[in-house]
């Protein structure tokens, strides 16, 4: 009799636990999943998405705290400027580079390949750019013919060489633009604008290398203007994500979900929903 009571008690506990687990999770719609992670809905094993926070706003914040002041400085507002807006070099390392890489690691752990790739490469970009304008790394000092490190910034070869890095970034953003068609309209627009942004900045460096100062300045301002628009779009995404993270009432900013418009090759496989923790939303 005691044995039967014990078995009945165990079954009752198991049923209660099952109800708790069921109530603790919900089915996140594809459009909400995409807004949370800036990635089409996917399925991964494990429960890390129910355990860890959303790393996407962290990476976006790092990106914005570099691009926004950099674009303003390159536009030379209020007398700002200088090579690479070097006064902000600390933010390139410890906000842009660091937060983007941390965000990329978080996305990778959650199984979100596309944002992990985007954030890691842009984190690497800001680390690279910060190192390039820091004298101790010798990026331009190696081009000096006088022995004075700063004289390297007068050498055409330095500007011509660095321009190809910016061209490579434009190519990278072209790939991201194509892939982001399956994310949302705002994210897609950011990558679409980053292609001519890097193109203009690369052309500015090449113009400087060829002594065309006026053309270089015009191209710099064009690239900076596009980068400023990119920043505004980024701030919109960041606001949407932060409001979503605290379940802010009254307003949910739309990002223009494309993941359900441009169907994936494997969308016919599976039930089209991913189970997530209620606290994650």
Tab-separated table of C-alpha atoms in Angstrom:
chain	number	residue	atom	x	y	z
A	1	UNK	CA	0.000	0.000	0.000
A	2	UNK	CA	2.860	2.322	0.892
A	3	UNK	CA	4.583	1.414	-2.394
A	4	UNK	CA	1.470	2.361	-4.373
A	5	UNK	CA	1.182	5.675	-2.517
A	6	UNK	CA	4.850	6.466	-3.278
A	7	UNK	CA	4.342	5.698	-6.959
A	8	UNK	CA	1.209	7.820	-7.055
A	9	UNK	CA	3.091	10.670	-5.362
A	10	UNK	CA	5.923	10.467	-7.908
A	11	UNK	CA	3.466	10.521	-10.807
A	12	UNK	CA	1.710	13.526	-9.294
A	13	UNK	CA	5.021	15.391	-8.922
A	14	UNK	CA	5.960	14.563	-12.509
A	15	UNK	CA	2.628	15.869	-13.777
A	16	UNK	CA	3.020	19.091	-11.794
A	17	UNK	CA	6.550	19.574	-13.105
A	18	UNK	CA	5.331	19.008	-16.657
A	19	UNK	CA	2.649	21.654	-16.239
A	20	UNK	CA	5.194	24.135	-14.854
A	21	UNK	CA	7.568	23.537	-17.763
A	22	UNK	CA	4.743	23.933	-20.253
A	23	UNK	CA	3.551	27.153	-18.670
A	24	UNK	CA	7.124	28.522	-18.482
A	25	UNK	CA	7.563	28.501	-22.237
A	26	UNK	CA	5.739	29.873	-25.223
A	27	UNK	CA	5.940	29.609	-28.967
A	28	UNK	CA	7.656	32.700	-30.366
A	29	UNK	CA	6.295	33.727	-33.790
A	30	UNK	CA	8.882	33.991	-36.610
A	31	UNK	CA	8.538	37.779	-36.866
A	32	UNK	CA	9.208	38.252	-33.129
A	33	UNK	CA	12.171	35.867	-33.208
A	34	UNK	CA	13.644	37.851	-36.102
A	35	UNK	CA	13.161	41.140	-34.243
A	36	UNK	CA	14.871	39.754	-31.131
A	37	UNK	CA	17.920	38.320	-32.900
A	38	UNK	CA	17.983	40.063	-36.327
A	39	UNK	CA	18.047	36.612	-37.857
A	40	UNK	CA	15.487	34.302	-39.463
A	41	UNK	CA	13.968	31.817	-37.066
A	42	UNK	CA	16.044	28.678	-36.641
A	43	UNK	CA	16.090	25.612	-34.428
A	44	UNK	CA	18.976	24.604	-32.190
A	45	UNK	CA	19.387	21.983	-29.500
A	46	UNK	CA	19.574	22.899	-25.842
A	47	UNK	CA	17.941	25.608	-23.751
A	48	UNK	CA	20.504	28.406	-23.877
A	49	UNK	CA	17.934	30.792	-25.333
A	50	UNK	CA	15.836	30.163	-22.228
A	51	UNK	CA	18.827	30.686	-19.936
A	52	UNK	CA	20.885	33.549	-21.380
A	53	UNK	CA	19.896	37.111	-22.148
A	54	UNK	CA	19.635	38.549	-25.643
A	55	UNK	CA	23.117	39.715	-26.792
A	56	UNK	CA	21.855	41.648	-29.828
A	57	UNK	CA	21.293	45.062	-28.134
A	58	UNK	CA	24.799	44.890	-26.612
A	59	UNK	CA	26.427	44.579	-30.015
A	60	UNK	CA	24.190	47.209	-31.600
A	61	UNK	CA	25.052	49.663	-28.800
A	62	UNK	CA	28.781	49.175	-29.385
A	63	UNK	CA	28.326	49.762	-33.096
A	64	UNK	CA	26.307	52.946	-32.577
A	65	UNK	CA	28.649	54.474	-30.019
A	66	UNK	CA	31.360	54.355	-32.681
A	67	UNK	CA	29.531	55.111	-35.918
A	68	UNK	CA	27.508	58.050	-34.593
A	69	UNK	CA	30.406	60.222	-33.331
A	70	UNK	CA	32.656	59.057	-36.182
A	71	UNK	CA	30.133	60.167	-38.811
A	72	UNK	CA	29.724	63.559	-37.136
A	73	UNK	CA	33.493	64.049	-36.909
A	74	UNK	CA	34.023	63.047	-40.545
A	75	UNK	CA	31.354	65.590	-41.492
A	76	UNK	CA	33.497	68.095	-39.570
A	77	UNK	CA	30.578	69.426	-37.564
A	78	UNK	CA	31.507	72.138	-35.061
A	79	UNK	CA	35.151	71.981	-36.150
A	80	UNK	CA	35.529	68.249	-35.424
A	81	UNK	CA	37.782	66.078	-37.550
A	82	UNK	CA	41.322	64.786	-37.654
A	83	UNK	CA	42.584	61.558	-39.170
A	84	UNK	CA	40.027	58.866	-38.377
A	85	UNK	CA	38.425	61.068	-35.690
A	86	UNK	CA	41.296	59.888	-33.513
A	87	UNK	CA	39.970	61.597	-30.373
A	88	UNK	CA	37.456	58.738	-30.170
A	89	UNK	CA	40.002	55.935	-30.548
A	90	UNK	CA	39.165	54.609	-27.078
A	91	UNK	CA	35.569	53.974	-28.116
A	92	UNK	CA	36.782	52.097	-31.198
A	93	UNK	CA	38.514	49.575	-28.944
A	94	UNK	CA	36.364	49.384	-25.835
A	95	UNK	CA	32.894	50.011	-27.221
A	96	UNK	CA	32.844	49.141	-30.911
A	97	UNK	CA	35.373	46.330	-30.901
A	98	UNK	CA	34.718	44.866	-27.468
A	99	UNK	CA	30.915	45.007	-27.337
A	100	UNK	CA	30.505	43.746	-30.899
A	101	UNK	CA	32.783	40.765	-30.272
A	102	UNK	CA	31.025	39.972	-26.987
A	103	UNK	CA	27.687	40.210	-28.778
A	104	UNK	CA	29.001	37.925	-31.508
A	105	UNK	CA	30.037	35.309	-28.942
A	106	UNK	CA	26.599	35.502	-27.367
A	107	UNK	CA	24.877	35.048	-30.729
A	108	UNK	CA	27.194	32.144	-31.557
A	109	UNK	CA	26.340	30.409	-28.282
A	110	UNK	CA	22.640	30.789	-29.080
A	111	UNK	CA	23.127	29.319	-32.549
A	112	UNK	CA	22.447	32.537	-34.492
A	113	UNK	CA	25.072	32.299	-37.214
A	114	UNK	CA	24.260	35.395	-39.263
A	115	UNK	CA	24.303	38.019	-36.472
A	116	UNK	CA	27.344	36.290	-34.965
A	117	UNK	CA	29.158	36.693	-38.285
A	118	UNK	CA	28.074	40.317	-38.700
A	119	UNK	CA	28.980	41.376	-35.164
A	120	UNK	CA	32.347	39.578	-35.098
A	121	UNK	CA	33.512	41.050	-38.407
A	122	UNK	CA	32.422	44.576	-37.499
A	123	UNK	CA	34.005	44.185	-34.084
A	124	UNK	CA	37.189	43.225	-35.886
A	125	UNK	CA	36.799	46.262	-38.126
A	126	UNK	CA	36.698	48.680	-35.201
A	127	UNK	CA	39.663	46.986	-33.519
A	128	UNK	CA	41.549	47.248	-36.815
A	129	UNK	CA	40.597	50.865	-37.419
A	130	UNK	CA	41.516	51.800	-33.858
A	131	UNK	CA	44.905	50.128	-34.217
A	132	UNK	CA	45.504	51.810	-37.575
A	133	UNK	CA	45.168	55.330	-36.164
A	134	UNK	CA	47.083	54.543	-32.949
A	135	UNK	CA	50.751	55.557	-33.345
A	136	UNK	CA	52.103	52.631	-31.343
A	137	UNK	CA	50.897	50.104	-33.934
A	138	UNK	CA	53.043	51.688	-36.641
A	139	UNK	CA	50.423	51.434	-39.381
A	140	UNK	CA	51.364	54.781	-40.912
A	141	UNK	CA	54.726	55.211	-39.165
A	142	UNK	CA	56.172	52.428	-41.296
A	143	UNK	CA	55.577	54.561	-44.390
A	144	UNK	CA	57.522	57.537	-43.042
A	145	UNK	CA	60.696	58.370	-44.976
A	146	UNK	CA	61.939	60.871	-42.410
A	147	UNK	CA	62.036	58.725	-39.296
A	148	UNK	CA	59.181	60.765	-37.784
A	149	UNK	CA	56.151	58.528	-37.311
A	150	UNK	CA	53.550	61.221	-38.046
A	151	UNK	CA	55.174	61.941	-41.418
A	152	UNK	CA	53.745	58.623	-42.595
A	153	UNK	CA	50.397	60.398	-42.917
A	154	UNK	CA	51.920	62.490	-45.680
A	155	UNK	CA	52.761	59.455	-47.805
A	156	UNK	CA	50.423	58.597	-50.662
A	157	UNK	CA	51.265	54.916	-50.408
A	158	UNK	CA	49.707	54.639	-46.943
A	159	UNK	CA	46.368	56.087	-48.091
A	160	UNK	CA	46.291	53.993	-51.266
A	161	UNK	CA	47.040	50.825	-49.310
A	162	UNK	CA	44.436	51.418	-46.597
A	163	UNK	CA	41.770	52.177	-49.196
A	164	UNK	CA	41.757	48.519	-50.263
A	165	UNK	CA	40.747	47.491	-46.748
A	166	UNK	CA	37.725	49.779	-47.050
A	167	UNK	CA	36.951	48.302	-50.473
A	168	UNK	CA	37.007	44.837	-48.882
A	169	UNK	CA	34.538	46.080	-46.261
A	170	UNK	CA	32.247	47.287	-49.064
A	171	UNK	CA	32.368	43.820	-50.617
A	172	UNK	CA	31.627	42.234	-47.234
A	173	UNK	CA	28.619	44.513	-46.757
A	174	UNK	CA	27.385	43.541	-50.215
A	175	UNK	CA	27.280	39.923	-49.063
A	176	UNK	CA	25.536	40.926	-45.837
A	177	UNK	CA	23.025	42.976	-47.834
A	178	UNK	CA	22.054	39.920	-49.847
A	179	UNK	CA	21.719	37.736	-46.744
A	180	UNK	CA	19.812	40.374	-44.762
A	181	UNK	CA	16.918	40.184	-47.228
A	182	UNK	CA	15.711	37.423	-44.894
A	183	UNK	CA	15.867	39.592	-41.742
A	184	UNK	CA	14.039	42.930	-41.699
A	185	UNK	CA	13.732	46.079	-43.764
A	186	UNK	CA	15.730	48.317	-41.382
A	187	UNK	CA	18.659	45.882	-41.031
A	188	UNK	CA	18.672	45.385	-44.798
A	189	UNK	CA	18.720	49.156	-45.351
A	190	UNK	CA	21.735	49.514	-43.047
A	191	UNK	CA	23.820	47.088	-45.087
A	192	UNK	CA	22.572	48.548	-48.344
A	193	UNK	CA	23.796	51.996	-47.258
A	194	UNK	CA	27.086	50.688	-45.847
A	195	UNK	CA	28.167	49.545	-49.328
A	196	UNK	CA	28.355	53.098	-50.782
A	197	UNK	CA	29.565	54.375	-47.387
A	198	UNK	CA	32.710	52.275	-47.528
A	199	UNK	CA	32.941	52.925	-51.263
A	200	UNK	CA	32.995	56.693	-50.745
A	201	UNK	CA	35.497	56.496	-47.903
A	202	UNK	CA	37.770	54.225	-49.951
A	203	UNK	CA	37.540	56.648	-52.874
A	204	UNK	CA	38.403	59.488	-50.478
A	205	UNK	CA	41.589	57.716	-49.428
A	206	UNK	CA	42.505	57.052	-53.055
A	207	UNK	CA	41.870	60.699	-53.944
A	208	UNK	CA	44.145	61.735	-51.080
A	209	UNK	CA	46.816	59.378	-52.374
A	210	UNK	CA	46.621	61.067	-55.780
A	211	UNK	CA	46.716	64.573	-54.324
A	212	UNK	CA	43.092	65.458	-55.115
A	213	UNK	CA	42.355	67.180	-51.830
A	214	UNK	CA	39.023	68.724	-52.816
A	215	UNK	CA	37.675	65.480	-54.227
A	216	UNK	CA	38.872	63.616	-51.156
A	217	UNK	CA	37.014	66.006	-48.879
A	218	UNK	CA	33.818	65.762	-50.927
A	219	UNK	CA	33.937	61.965	-50.920
A	220	UNK	CA	34.673	61.933	-47.197
A	221	UNK	CA	31.609	64.056	-46.499
A	222	UNK	CA	29.463	61.863	-48.750
A	223	UNK	CA	30.578	58.710	-46.959
A	224	UNK	CA	30.132	60.356	-43.562
A	225	UNK	CA	26.624	61.506	-44.474
A	226	UNK	CA	25.650	57.973	-45.427
A	227	UNK	CA	27.207	56.675	-42.214
A	228	UNK	CA	25.133	59.142	-40.219
A	229	UNK	CA	21.949	57.822	-41.843
A	230	UNK	CA	23.129	54.289	-41.004
A	231	UNK	CA	23.518	55.420	-37.394
A	232	UNK	CA	19.966	56.770	-37.284
A	233	UNK	CA	18.616	53.453	-38.566
A	234	UNK	CA	20.753	51.666	-35.996
A	235	UNK	CA	19.362	53.787	-33.181
A	236	UNK	CA	15.853	52.846	-34.314
A	237	UNK	CA	16.706	49.124	-34.095
A	238	UNK	CA	18.383	49.649	-30.716
A	239	UNK	CA	15.324	51.463	-29.328
A	240	UNK	CA	13.036	48.701	-30.600
A	241	UNK	CA	15.198	46.006	-28.963
A	242	UNK	CA	15.542	47.801	-25.621
A	243	UNK	CA	11.793	48.458	-25.385
A	244	UNK	CA	11.158	44.826	-26.241
A	245	UNK	CA	13.607	43.651	-23.556
A	246	UNK	CA	11.583	45.317	-20.789
A	247	UNK	CA	8.215	44.387	-22.331
A	248	UNK	CA	7.436	48.080	-22.723
A	249	UNK	CA	3.688	48.722	-22.991
A	250	UNK	CA	1.804	50.861	-25.496
A	251	UNK	CA	4.331	50.677	-28.349
A	252	UNK	CA	6.266	48.051	-30.284
A	253	UNK	CA	8.383	49.562	-33.022
A	254	UNK	CA	8.086	47.614	-36.294
A	255	UNK	CA	11.284	46.689	-38.127
A	256	UNK	CA	9.575	45.469	-41.275
A	257	UNK	CA	10.001	41.707	-40.914
A	258	UNK	CA	11.155	40.067	-44.137
A	259	UNK	CA	11.792	36.562	-42.792
A	260	UNK	CA	8.181	35.568	-43.444
A	261	UNK	CA	8.059	37.396	-46.784
A	262	UNK	CA	11.232	35.992	-48.336
A	263	UNK	CA	10.794	32.335	-47.498
A	264	UNK	CA	13.801	30.200	-46.664
A	265	UNK	CA	14.767	27.117	-48.621
A	266	UNK	CA	13.942	24.891	-45.644
A	267	UNK	CA	10.786	26.639	-44.473
A	268	UNK	CA	8.643	23.701	-45.517
A	269	UNK	CA	10.468	21.480	-43.040
A	270	UNK	CA	9.187	21.693	-39.483
A	271	UNK	CA	6.365	23.488	-37.818
A	272	UNK	CA	7.608	27.047	-38.350
A	273	UNK	CA	7.851	28.007	-34.681
A	274	UNK	CA	10.521	27.860	-32.004
A	275	UNK	CA	9.776	27.329	-28.354
A	276	UNK	CA	11.400	29.924	-26.124
A	277	UNK	CA	11.229	30.956	-22.496
A	278	UNK	CA	8.493	33.366	-21.558
A	279	UNK	CA	11.014	35.548	-19.724
A	280	UNK	CA	13.016	35.935	-22.940
A	281	UNK	CA	10.270	37.962	-24.584
